[in-house]
PDB file of C-alpha atoms and ligand atoms in Angstrom:
ATOM      1  CA  UNK A   9       7.456 -23.024   6.358  1.00  0.00           C
ATOM      2  CA  UNK A  10       9.125 -20.526   8.307  1.00  0.00           C
ATOM      3  CA  UNK A  11      12.960 -19.837   6.916  1.00  0.00           C
ATOM      4  CA  UNK A  12      14.854 -19.086  10.380  1.00  0.00           C
ATOM      5  CA  UNK A  13      13.358 -21.566  12.781  1.00  0.00           C
ATOM      6  CA  UNK A  14      16.104 -23.978  11.940  1.00  0.00           C
ATOM      7  CA  UNK A  15      19.545 -22.828  11.259  1.00  0.00           C
ATOM      8  CA  UNK A  16      20.937 -25.559   8.821  1.00  0.00           C
ATOM      9  CA  UNK A  17      17.636 -25.305   6.865  1.00  0.00           C
ATOM     10  CA  UNK A  18      18.075 -21.403   6.367  1.00  0.00           C
ATOM     11  CA  UNK A  19      21.732 -21.856   5.391  1.00  0.00           C
ATOM     12  CA  UNK A  20      21.070 -24.809   2.916  1.00  0.00           C
ATOM     13  CA  UNK A  21      17.815 -22.571   1.551  1.00  0.00           C
ATOM     14  CA  UNK A  22      20.028 -19.540   1.028  1.00  0.00           C
ATOM     15  CA  UNK A  23      22.927 -21.359  -0.732  1.00  0.00           C
ATOM     16  CA  UNK A  24      20.631 -22.944  -2.770  1.00  0.00           C
ATOM     17  CA  UNK A  25      18.773 -19.958  -3.776  1.00  0.00           C
ATOM     18  CA  UNK A  26      22.096 -18.482  -4.820  1.00  0.00           C
ATOM     19  CA  UNK A  27      22.698 -21.471  -7.030  1.00  0.00           C
ATOM     20  CA  UNK A  28      19.391 -21.536  -8.479  1.00  0.00           C
ATOM     21  CA  UNK A  29      19.837 -17.642  -9.289  1.00  0.00           C
ATOM     22  CA  UNK A  30      22.927 -18.383 -11.053  1.00  0.00           C
ATOM     23  CA  UNK A  31      21.301 -20.860 -13.191  1.00  0.00           C
ATOM     24  CA  UNK A  32      18.441 -19.077 -14.048  1.00  0.00           C
ATOM     25  CA  UNK A  33      20.289 -15.793 -14.667  1.00  0.00           C
ATOM     26  CA  UNK A  34      22.137 -17.728 -17.807  1.00  0.00           C
ATOM     27  CA  UNK A  35      18.984 -19.293 -18.968  1.00  0.00           C
ATOM     28  CA  UNK A  36      17.346 -15.909 -18.865  1.00  0.00           C
ATOM     29  CA  UNK A  37      20.043 -13.928 -20.679  1.00  0.00           C
ATOM     30  CA  UNK A  38      20.484 -16.526 -23.063  1.00  0.00           C
ATOM     31  CA  UNK A  39      16.442 -16.476 -23.567  1.00  0.00           C
ATOM     32  CA  UNK A  40      16.743 -12.691 -24.030  1.00  0.00           C
ATOM     33  CA  UNK A  41      19.503 -12.930 -26.388  1.00  0.00           C
ATOM     34  CA  UNK A  42      17.601 -15.479 -28.513  1.00  0.00           C
ATOM     35  CA  UNK A  43      14.532 -13.516 -28.602  1.00  0.00           C
ATOM     36  CA  UNK A  44      16.172 -10.543 -29.498  1.00  0.00           C
ATOM     37  CA  UNK A  45      17.789 -12.399 -32.532  1.00  0.00           C
ATOM     38  CA  UNK A  46      14.611 -13.587 -33.464  1.00  0.00           C
ATOM     39  CA  UNK A  47      15.493 -17.435 -32.893  1.00  0.00           C
ATOM     40  CA  UNK A  48      13.842 -20.415 -31.238  1.00  0.00           C
ATOM     41  CA  UNK A  49      14.476 -19.838 -27.771  1.00  0.00           C
ATOM     42  CA  UNK A  50      13.107 -23.179 -26.206  1.00  0.00           C
ATOM     43  CA  UNK A  51      14.353 -25.894 -28.696  1.00  0.00           C
ATOM     44  CA  UNK A  52      17.429 -24.593 -29.662  1.00  0.00           C
ATOM     45  CA  UNK A  53      20.872 -25.903 -28.058  1.00  0.00           C
ATOM     46  CA  UNK A  54      23.084 -23.212 -26.520  1.00  0.00           C
ATOM     47  CA  UNK A  55      26.399 -22.164 -28.718  1.00  0.00           C
ATOM     48  CA  UNK A  56      29.167 -20.056 -29.012  1.00  0.00           C
ATOM     49  CA  UNK A  57      27.872 -16.554 -30.433  1.00  0.00           C
ATOM     50  CA  UNK A  58      31.673 -16.161 -32.603  1.00  0.00           C
ATOM     51  CA  UNK A  59      31.945 -19.621 -33.601  1.00  0.00           C
ATOM     52  CA  UNK A  60      28.547 -21.544 -33.489  1.00  0.00           C
ATOM     53  CA  UNK A  61      30.043 -24.681 -31.646  1.00  0.00           C
ATOM     54  CA  UNK A  62      27.414 -26.295 -29.559  1.00  0.00           C
ATOM     55  CA  UNK A  63      28.234 -25.830 -25.844  1.00  0.00           C
ATOM     56  CA  UNK A  64      28.611 -28.920 -23.748  1.00  0.00           C
ATOM     57  CA  UNK A  65      27.284 -29.217 -19.797  1.00  0.00           C
ATOM     58  CA  UNK A  66      30.957 -28.149 -18.746  1.00  0.00           C
ATOM     59  CA  UNK A  67      30.507 -24.747 -20.811  1.00  0.00           C
ATOM     60  CA  UNK A  68      27.426 -23.892 -19.338  1.00  0.00           C
ATOM     61  CA  UNK A  69      28.083 -24.169 -15.192  1.00  0.00           C
ATOM     62  CA  UNK A  70      27.556 -20.763 -13.967  1.00  0.00           C
ATOM     63  CA  UNK A  71      30.018 -18.473 -12.717  1.00  0.00           C
ATOM     64  CA  UNK A  72      32.586 -21.643 -12.536  1.00  0.00           C
ATOM     65  CA  UNK A  73      32.896 -22.087 -16.613  1.00  0.00           C
ATOM     66  CA  UNK A  74      33.166 -18.346 -16.931  1.00  0.00           C
ATOM     67  CA  UNK A  75      36.289 -18.246 -14.383  1.00  0.00           C
ATOM     68  CA  UNK A  76      37.927 -21.752 -15.410  1.00  0.00           C
ATOM     69  CA  UNK A  77      37.527 -20.622 -19.184  1.00  0.00           C
ATOM     70  CA  UNK A  78      38.945 -17.496 -18.139  1.00  0.00           C
ATOM     71  CA  UNK A  79      35.996 -15.825 -19.969  1.00  0.00           C
ATOM     72  CA  UNK A  80      36.897 -17.253 -23.207  1.00  0.00           C
ATOM     73  CA  UNK A  81      34.788 -19.601 -25.508  1.00  0.00           C
ATOM     74  CA  UNK A  82      36.789 -23.186 -25.147  1.00  0.00           C
ATOM     75  CA  UNK A  83      36.585 -23.879 -28.890  1.00  0.00           C
ATOM     76  CA  UNK A  84      37.579 -20.503 -30.542  1.00  0.00           C
ATOM     77  CA  UNK A  85      38.952 -18.457 -27.996  1.00  0.00           C
ATOM     78  CA  UNK A  86      36.339 -15.661 -28.634  1.00  0.00           C
ATOM     79  CA  UNK A  87      36.009 -13.600 -25.417  1.00  0.00           C
ATOM     80  CA  UNK A  88      32.571 -14.204 -23.667  1.00  0.00           C
ATOM     81  CA  UNK A  89      30.834 -10.956 -22.501  1.00  0.00           C
ATOM     82  CA  UNK A  90      31.663  -9.915 -18.828  1.00  0.00           C
ATOM     83  CA  UNK A  91      27.877  -9.540 -18.326  1.00  0.00           C
ATOM     84  CA  UNK A  92      27.163 -13.318 -18.376  1.00  0.00           C
ATOM     85  CA  UNK A  93      29.308 -13.374 -15.153  1.00  0.00           C
ATOM     86  CA  UNK A  94      28.040 -10.341 -13.753  1.00  0.00           C
ATOM     87  CA  UNK A  95      24.238 -11.232 -14.259  1.00  0.00           C
ATOM     88  CA  UNK A  96      24.681 -14.749 -12.881  1.00  0.00           C
ATOM     89  CA  UNK A  97      26.345 -13.273  -9.772  1.00  0.00           C
ATOM     90  CA  UNK A  98      23.734 -10.544  -9.592  1.00  0.00           C
ATOM     91  CA  UNK A  99      20.663 -12.672  -9.624  1.00  0.00           C
ATOM     92  CA  UNK A 100      22.075 -15.002  -7.246  1.00  0.00           C
ATOM     93  CA  UNK A 101      22.404 -12.176  -4.887  1.00  0.00           C
ATOM     94  CA  UNK A 102      18.994 -10.903  -5.779  1.00  0.00           C
ATOM     95  CA  UNK A 103      17.625 -14.699  -5.324  1.00  0.00           C
ATOM     96  CA  UNK A 104      19.245 -14.510  -1.778  1.00  0.00           C
ATOM     97  CA  UNK A 105      17.871 -11.512  -0.827  1.00  0.00           C
ATOM     98  CA  UNK A 106      14.400 -12.279  -1.882  1.00  0.00           C
ATOM     99  CA  UNK A 107      14.326 -15.334   0.006  1.00  0.00           C
ATOM    100  CA  UNK A 108      15.431 -13.624   3.097  1.00  0.00           C
ATOM    101  CA  UNK A 109      13.203 -10.990   2.972  1.00  0.00           C
ATOM    102  CA  UNK A 110      10.213 -13.196   2.276  1.00  0.00           C
ATOM    103  CA  UNK A 111      11.319 -15.210   5.411  1.00  0.00           C
ATOM    104  CA  UNK A 112       9.462 -18.447   4.669  1.00  0.00           C
ATOM    105  CA  UNK A 113       9.696 -21.173   2.147  1.00  0.00           C
ATOM    106  CA  UNK A 114       6.441 -21.549   0.141  1.00  0.00           C
ATOM    107  CA  UNK A 115       4.732 -20.817  -3.245  1.00  0.00           C
ATOM    108  CA  UNK A 116       4.987 -16.970  -2.882  1.00  0.00           C
ATOM    109  CA  UNK A 117       8.553 -17.121  -2.652  1.00  0.00           C
ATOM    110  CA  UNK A 118       9.026 -19.541  -5.774  1.00  0.00           C
ATOM    111  CA  UNK A 119       6.728 -17.124  -7.413  1.00  0.00           C
ATOM    112  CA  UNK A 120       8.918 -14.001  -6.322  1.00  0.00           C
ATOM    113  CA  UNK A 121      12.087 -15.807  -7.621  1.00  0.00           C
ATOM    114  CA  UNK A 122      10.204 -16.363 -10.998  1.00  0.00           C
ATOM    115  CA  UNK A 123       9.424 -12.789 -11.246  1.00  0.00           C
ATOM    116  CA  UNK A 124      13.152 -11.596 -10.330  1.00  0.00           C
ATOM    117  CA  UNK A 125      14.210 -13.766 -13.139  1.00  0.00           C
ATOM    118  CA  UNK A 126      11.665 -12.423 -15.709  1.00  0.00           C
ATOM    119  CA  UNK A 127      12.846  -8.843 -14.644  1.00  0.00           C
ATOM    120  CA  UNK A 128      16.293  -9.159 -15.581  1.00  0.00           C
ATOM    121  CA  UNK A 129      15.200 -10.853 -19.134  1.00  0.00           C
ATOM    122  CA  UNK A 130      12.745  -8.154 -20.190  1.00  0.00           C
ATOM    123  CA  UNK A 131      15.430  -5.349 -18.852  1.00  0.00           C
ATOM    124  CA  UNK A 132      18.236  -6.844 -20.972  1.00  0.00           C
ATOM    125  CA  UNK A 133      16.021  -7.042 -23.982  1.00  0.00           C
ATOM    126  CA  UNK A 134      15.224  -3.229 -23.411  1.00  0.00           C
ATOM    127  CA  UNK A 135      18.904  -2.519 -22.612  1.00  0.00           C
ATOM    128  CA  UNK A 136      20.069  -4.425 -25.963  1.00  0.00           C
ATOM    129  CA  UNK A 137      17.172  -4.072 -28.306  1.00  0.00           C
ATOM    130  CA  UNK A 138      15.191  -0.985 -27.263  1.00  0.00           C
ATOM    131  CA  UNK A 139      12.016  -3.043 -27.041  1.00  0.00           C
ATOM    132  CA  UNK A 140       9.811  -3.940 -24.011  1.00  0.00           C
ATOM    133  CA  UNK A 141       9.106  -7.659 -25.091  1.00  0.00           C
ATOM    134  CA  UNK A 142       5.450  -8.538 -24.454  1.00  0.00           C
ATOM    135  CA  UNK A 143       6.548 -12.441 -24.109  1.00  0.00           C
ATOM    136  CA  UNK A 144       7.766 -11.572 -20.574  1.00  0.00           C
ATOM    137  CA  UNK A 145       4.836  -9.500 -19.411  1.00  0.00           C
ATOM    138  CA  UNK A 146       2.411 -12.513 -20.241  1.00  0.00           C
ATOM    139  CA  UNK A 147       4.998 -14.929 -18.442  1.00  0.00           C
ATOM    140  CA  UNK A 148       4.797 -12.476 -15.335  1.00  0.00           C
ATOM    141  CA  UNK A 149       0.845 -12.286 -15.406  1.00  0.00           C
ATOM    142  CA  UNK A 150       0.729 -16.079 -15.772  1.00  0.00           C
ATOM    143  CA  UNK A 151       3.234 -16.673 -12.740  1.00  0.00           C
ATOM    144  CA  UNK A 152       0.914 -14.217 -11.018  1.00  0.00           C
ATOM    145  CA  UNK A 153      -2.293 -16.324 -11.644  1.00  0.00           C
ATOM    146  CA  UNK A 154      -0.797 -19.229 -10.982  1.00  0.00           C
ATOM    147  CA  UNK A 155       0.338 -18.596  -7.587  1.00  0.00           C
ATOM    148  CA  UNK A 156      -3.360 -16.821  -6.564  1.00  0.00           C
ATOM    149  CA  UNK A 157      -4.541 -20.343  -4.942  1.00  0.00           C
ATOM    150  CA  UNK A 158      -1.438 -20.000  -2.471  1.00  0.00           C
ATOM    151  CA  UNK A 159      -2.346 -16.145  -1.258  1.00  0.00           C
ATOM    152  CA  UNK A 160      -3.902 -15.663   1.900  1.00  0.00           C
ATOM    153  CA  UNK A 161      -7.210 -13.436   1.916  1.00  0.00           C
ATOM    154  CA  UNK A 162      -7.564 -14.106  -1.477  1.00  0.00           C
ATOM    155  CA  UNK A 163     -10.489 -11.697  -2.145  1.00  0.00           C
ATOM    156  CA  UNK A 164      -8.894  -8.799  -0.333  1.00  0.00           C
ATOM    157  CA  UNK A 165      -5.722  -9.630  -2.235  1.00  0.00           C
ATOM    158  CA  UNK A 166      -7.230  -9.953  -5.796  1.00  0.00           C
ATOM    159  CA  UNK A 167      -9.696  -6.424  -4.907  1.00  0.00           C
ATOM    160  CA  UNK A 168      -6.137  -4.561  -4.153  1.00  0.00           C
ATOM    161  CA  UNK A 169      -4.099  -5.703  -6.774  1.00  0.00           C
ATOM    162  CA  UNK A 170      -7.178  -4.956  -9.292  1.00  0.00           C
ATOM    163  CA  UNK A 171      -7.776  -1.552  -8.150  1.00  0.00           C
ATOM    164  CA  UNK A 172      -4.224  -0.584  -7.824  1.00  0.00           C
ATOM    165  CA  UNK A 173      -4.119  -1.715 -11.541  1.00  0.00           C
ATOM    166  CA  UNK A 174      -6.983   0.118 -12.618  1.00  0.00           C
ATOM    167  CA  UNK A 175      -6.550   3.441 -10.875  1.00  0.00           C
ATOM    168  CA  UNK A 176      -2.517   3.679 -11.671  1.00  0.00           C
ATOM    169  CA  UNK A 177      -2.645   2.378 -15.557  1.00  0.00           C
ATOM    170  CA  UNK A 178      -5.930   4.750 -16.207  1.00  0.00           C
ATOM    171  CA  UNK A 179      -4.136   7.550 -14.761  1.00  0.00           C
ATOM    172  CA  UNK A 180      -1.123   6.616 -17.125  1.00  0.00           C
ATOM    173  CA  UNK A 181      -3.548   5.968 -20.029  1.00  0.00           C
ATOM    174  CA  UNK A 182      -5.223   9.402 -19.549  1.00  0.00           C
ATOM    175  CA  UNK A 183      -1.856  11.367 -19.582  1.00  0.00           C
ATOM    176  CA  UNK A 184      -0.710   9.332 -22.879  1.00  0.00           C
ATOM    177  CA  UNK A 185      -3.914  10.095 -24.529  1.00  0.00           C
ATOM    178  CA  UNK A 186      -3.833  13.892 -23.527  1.00  0.00           C
ATOM    179  CA  UNK A 187      -0.287  13.819 -24.620  1.00  0.00           C
ATOM    180  CA  UNK A 188      -1.148  12.382 -27.812  1.00  0.00           C
ATOM    181  CA  UNK A 189      -4.036  14.559 -28.393  1.00  0.00           C
ATOM    182  CA  UNK A 190      -1.448  17.448 -28.230  1.00  0.00           C
ATOM    183  CA  UNK A 191       0.322  15.701 -31.010  1.00  0.00           C
ATOM    184  CA  UNK A 192       3.075  14.962 -28.422  1.00  0.00           C
ATOM    185  CA  UNK A 193       4.762  11.320 -27.930  1.00  0.00           C
ATOM    186  CA  UNK A 194       2.515   9.350 -25.694  1.00  0.00           C
ATOM    187  CA  UNK A 195       3.496   6.433 -23.560  1.00  0.00           C
ATOM    188  CA  UNK A 196       4.523   3.068 -24.843  1.00  0.00           C
ATOM    189  CA  UNK A 197       1.403   0.547 -24.627  1.00  0.00           C
ATOM    190  CA  UNK A 198       4.059  -1.981 -23.684  1.00  0.00           C
ATOM    191  CA  UNK A 199       5.291   0.038 -20.706  1.00  0.00           C
ATOM    192  CA  UNK A 200       1.987   0.638 -19.283  1.00  0.00           C
ATOM    193  CA  UNK A 201       1.265  -3.102 -19.778  1.00  0.00           C
ATOM    194  CA  UNK A 202       4.228  -3.506 -17.783  1.00  0.00           C
ATOM    195  CA  UNK A 203       3.429  -0.950 -15.081  1.00  0.00           C
ATOM    196  CA  UNK A 204       0.134  -3.251 -14.856  1.00  0.00           C
ATOM    197  CA  UNK A 205       1.604  -6.494 -14.164  1.00  0.00           C
ATOM    198  CA  UNK A 206       4.004  -4.863 -11.546  1.00  0.00           C
ATOM    199  CA  UNK A 207       0.980  -3.409  -9.846  1.00  0.00           C
ATOM    200  CA  UNK A 208      -0.656  -6.670  -9.554  1.00  0.00           C
ATOM    201  CA  UNK A 209       2.200  -7.848  -7.547  1.00  0.00           C
ATOM    202  CA  UNK A 210       2.722  -4.779  -5.274  1.00  0.00           C
ATOM    203  CA  UNK A 211      -0.875  -3.482  -4.914  1.00  0.00           C
ATOM    204  CA  UNK A 212      -2.090   0.038  -4.373  1.00  0.00           C
ATOM    205  CA  UNK A 213       0.190   1.710  -1.837  1.00  0.00           C
ATOM    206  CA  UNK A 214       3.493   0.125  -2.583  1.00  0.00           C
ATOM    207  CA  UNK A 215       2.722   0.511  -6.355  1.00  0.00           C
ATOM    208  CA  UNK A 216       3.027   4.254  -5.978  1.00  0.00           C
ATOM    209  CA  UNK A 217       5.787   3.968  -3.952  1.00  0.00           C
ATOM    210  CA  UNK A 218       7.453   1.693  -6.425  1.00  0.00           C
ATOM    211  CA  UNK A 219       6.597   3.904  -9.427  1.00  0.00           C
ATOM    212  CA  UNK A 220       7.514   7.137  -7.877  1.00  0.00           C
ATOM    213  CA  UNK A 221      11.117   5.850  -6.831  1.00  0.00           C
ATOM    214  CA  UNK A 222      11.214   3.742 -10.157  1.00  0.00           C
ATOM    215  CA  UNK A 223      10.927   6.983 -12.040  1.00  0.00           C
ATOM    216  CA  UNK A 224      13.183   8.825  -9.759  1.00  0.00           C
ATOM    217  CA  UNK A 225      15.958   6.356 -10.412  1.00  0.00           C
ATOM    218  CA  UNK A 226      15.332   6.629 -14.267  1.00  0.00           C
ATOM    219  CA  UNK A 227      15.417  10.497 -14.380  1.00  0.00           C
ATOM    220  CA  UNK A 228      18.399  10.734 -11.618  1.00  0.00           C
ATOM    221  CA  UNK A 229      20.831   7.964 -11.506  1.00  0.00           C
ATOM    222  CA  UNK A 230      23.169   7.487 -14.301  1.00  0.00           C
ATOM    223  CA  UNK A 231      23.189   3.639 -15.417  1.00  0.00           C
ATOM    224  CA  UNK A 232      19.155   3.557 -15.310  1.00  0.00           C
ATOM    225  CA  UNK A 233      18.675   6.716 -17.637  1.00  0.00           C
ATOM    226  CA  UNK A 234      18.998   5.396 -21.038  1.00  0.00           C
ATOM    227  CA  UNK A 235      16.080   2.442 -20.204  1.00  0.00           C
ATOM    228  CA  UNK A 236      12.796   2.790 -18.042  1.00  0.00           C
ATOM    229  CA  UNK A 237      12.348  -1.162 -17.455  1.00  0.00           C
ATOM    230  CA  UNK A 238      15.650  -1.903 -15.240  1.00  0.00           C
ATOM    231  CA  UNK A 239      14.633   1.213 -12.487  1.00  0.00           C
ATOM    232  CA  UNK A 240      10.857   0.169 -12.453  1.00  0.00           C
ATOM    233  CA  UNK A 241      12.057  -3.660 -11.997  1.00  0.00           C
ATOM    234  CA  UNK A 242      14.487  -2.706  -9.421  1.00  0.00           C
ATOM    235  CA  UNK A 243      12.183  -0.423  -7.437  1.00  0.00           C
ATOM    236  CA  UNK A 244       8.995  -3.096  -7.681  1.00  0.00           C
ATOM    237  CA  UNK A 245      10.972  -6.098  -6.513  1.00  0.00           C
ATOM    238  CA  UNK A 246      12.420  -4.098  -3.819  1.00  0.00           C
ATOM    239  CA  UNK A 247       9.004  -2.775  -2.381  1.00  0.00           C
ATOM    240  CA  UNK A 248       7.188  -6.154  -3.038  1.00  0.00           C
ATOM    241  CA  UNK A 249       9.386  -7.846  -0.859  1.00  0.00           C
ATOM    242  CA  UNK A 250       9.925  -5.301   1.861  1.00  0.00           C
ATOM    243  CA  UNK A 251       6.438  -4.245   2.310  1.00  0.00           C
ATOM    244  CA  UNK A 252       4.206  -6.700   4.517  1.00  0.00           C
ATOM    245  CA  UNK A 253       1.114  -7.676   2.551  1.00  0.00           C
ATOM    246  CA  UNK A 254      -0.960  -6.942   5.409  1.00  0.00           C
ATOM    247  CA  UNK A 255      -0.120  -3.087   4.830  1.00  0.00           C
ATOM    248  CA  UNK A 256      -2.425  -2.737   1.989  1.00  0.00           C
ATOM    249  CA  UNK A 257      -4.769  -5.316   2.684  1.00  0.00           C
ATOM    250  CA  UNK A 258      -6.211  -4.367   5.794  1.00  0.00           C
ATOM    251  CA  UNK A 259      -6.477  -0.843   4.868  1.00  0.00           C
ATOM    252  CA  UNK A 260      -8.440  -1.425   1.821  1.00  0.00           C
ATOM    253  CA  UNK A 261     -10.756  -3.757   3.672  1.00  0.00           C
ATOM    254  CA  UNK A 262     -12.115  -0.592   5.526  1.00  0.00           C
ATOM    255  CA  UNK A 263     -12.737   1.153   2.364  1.00  0.00           C
ATOM    256  CA  UNK A 264     -14.186  -1.678   0.752  1.00  0.00           C
ATOM    257  CA  UNK A 265     -16.715  -2.270   3.817  1.00  0.00           C
ATOM    258  CA  UNK A 266     -17.424   1.117   3.956  1.00  0.00           C
ATOM    259  CA  UNK A 267     -17.962   1.581   0.124  1.00  0.00           C
ATOM    260  CA  UNK A 268     -20.587  -1.706   0.311  1.00  0.00           C
ATOM    261  CA  UNK A 269     -22.272  -0.227   3.310  1.00  0.00           C
ATOM    262  CA  UNK A 270     -22.540   3.187   1.273  1.00  0.00           C
ATOM    263  CA  UNK A 271     -24.303   1.381  -1.524  1.00  0.00           C
ATOM    264  CA  UNK A 272     -26.551  -0.656   0.689  1.00  0.00           C
ATOM    265  CA  UNK A 273     -28.162   2.691   2.106  1.00  0.00           C
ATOM    266  CA  UNK A 274     -29.359   3.184  -1.793  1.00  0.00           C
TER     267      UNK A 274
HETATM  268 ZN1   ZN B 322      33.705 -19.855 -30.301  1.00  0.00          ZN
END
C-alpha cells in the first residue's frame, strides 16, 4: 500500500514507526548486553544492572521512563547510561527515515526495519565487546529468506544478490588468504559473513557502493574508527533504502540473457 496517498495514514504510520523504533531499541540494546554478559537473552526478565531489581512496565517505557526517572534506577538511584536514551531516539528516527524512503507499507518495509534493529544490536556488541556476534548475522539471513516471497521479480532478485555475494566476498576472501599466506592478519571470518549478508540485501552495484563508503567512513570519520560494523551498517542501510531495486536488476537481466545466449551457442 503506498504510504503518501492518504495523508493521515502517512502521519499515523510515521508516528507509529518512531514508537516501534524506540521500543525495539531498548529490546535490542538489552539483548546485546545480555549476549555479551553470556546470559539467557530470551527468558530472563529485565533488571537493573546495579541493584538487580526486576524492572516493571513503568520502568521500561522507551524515552518517557528515562526522562521521568531522570536517567536513574527507581529502586537504587544508579545512573542509567545516557546511551539507552540516545539509542531509543536514534532507532526511532532511523525507522521513520526507512519508512519514508521505502514509501509503501509492505513486507519489505518490515524486513528493512528488522534489519535496522539487528544492525544496531550487532554494532553495540562490537562497540562493547569487540566481537561480531554471529547470532545477529543468522537472524539477518533468516529475515532476508523470510521476506523472499514478497519480493517482486524473485528470480532476478536472487540472481543479483547471490552474484553480488559470491563476487565481492570471493574478492575479500582472496585478499584475506593472500595476507595470511604472507604471515599478516587476514579478515575476520565473521566480518566476511556479515558483508555477505549485507550484500544479499543490497545487490551488486549498491553493494560495491556501500562497502566503499563504509570503509571510507571507518577510516576517515572519528566515531567510526575503532570498530568496523557501525560504519558498514550505516552505509549499507543508507544505500539499501535510497537505491531503487530496479537499478541493478534490469541491468543484470541484460547480462544474464547475454550469458544464456552465449552458452546456447556452444
Ligand atoms: Zn537499581
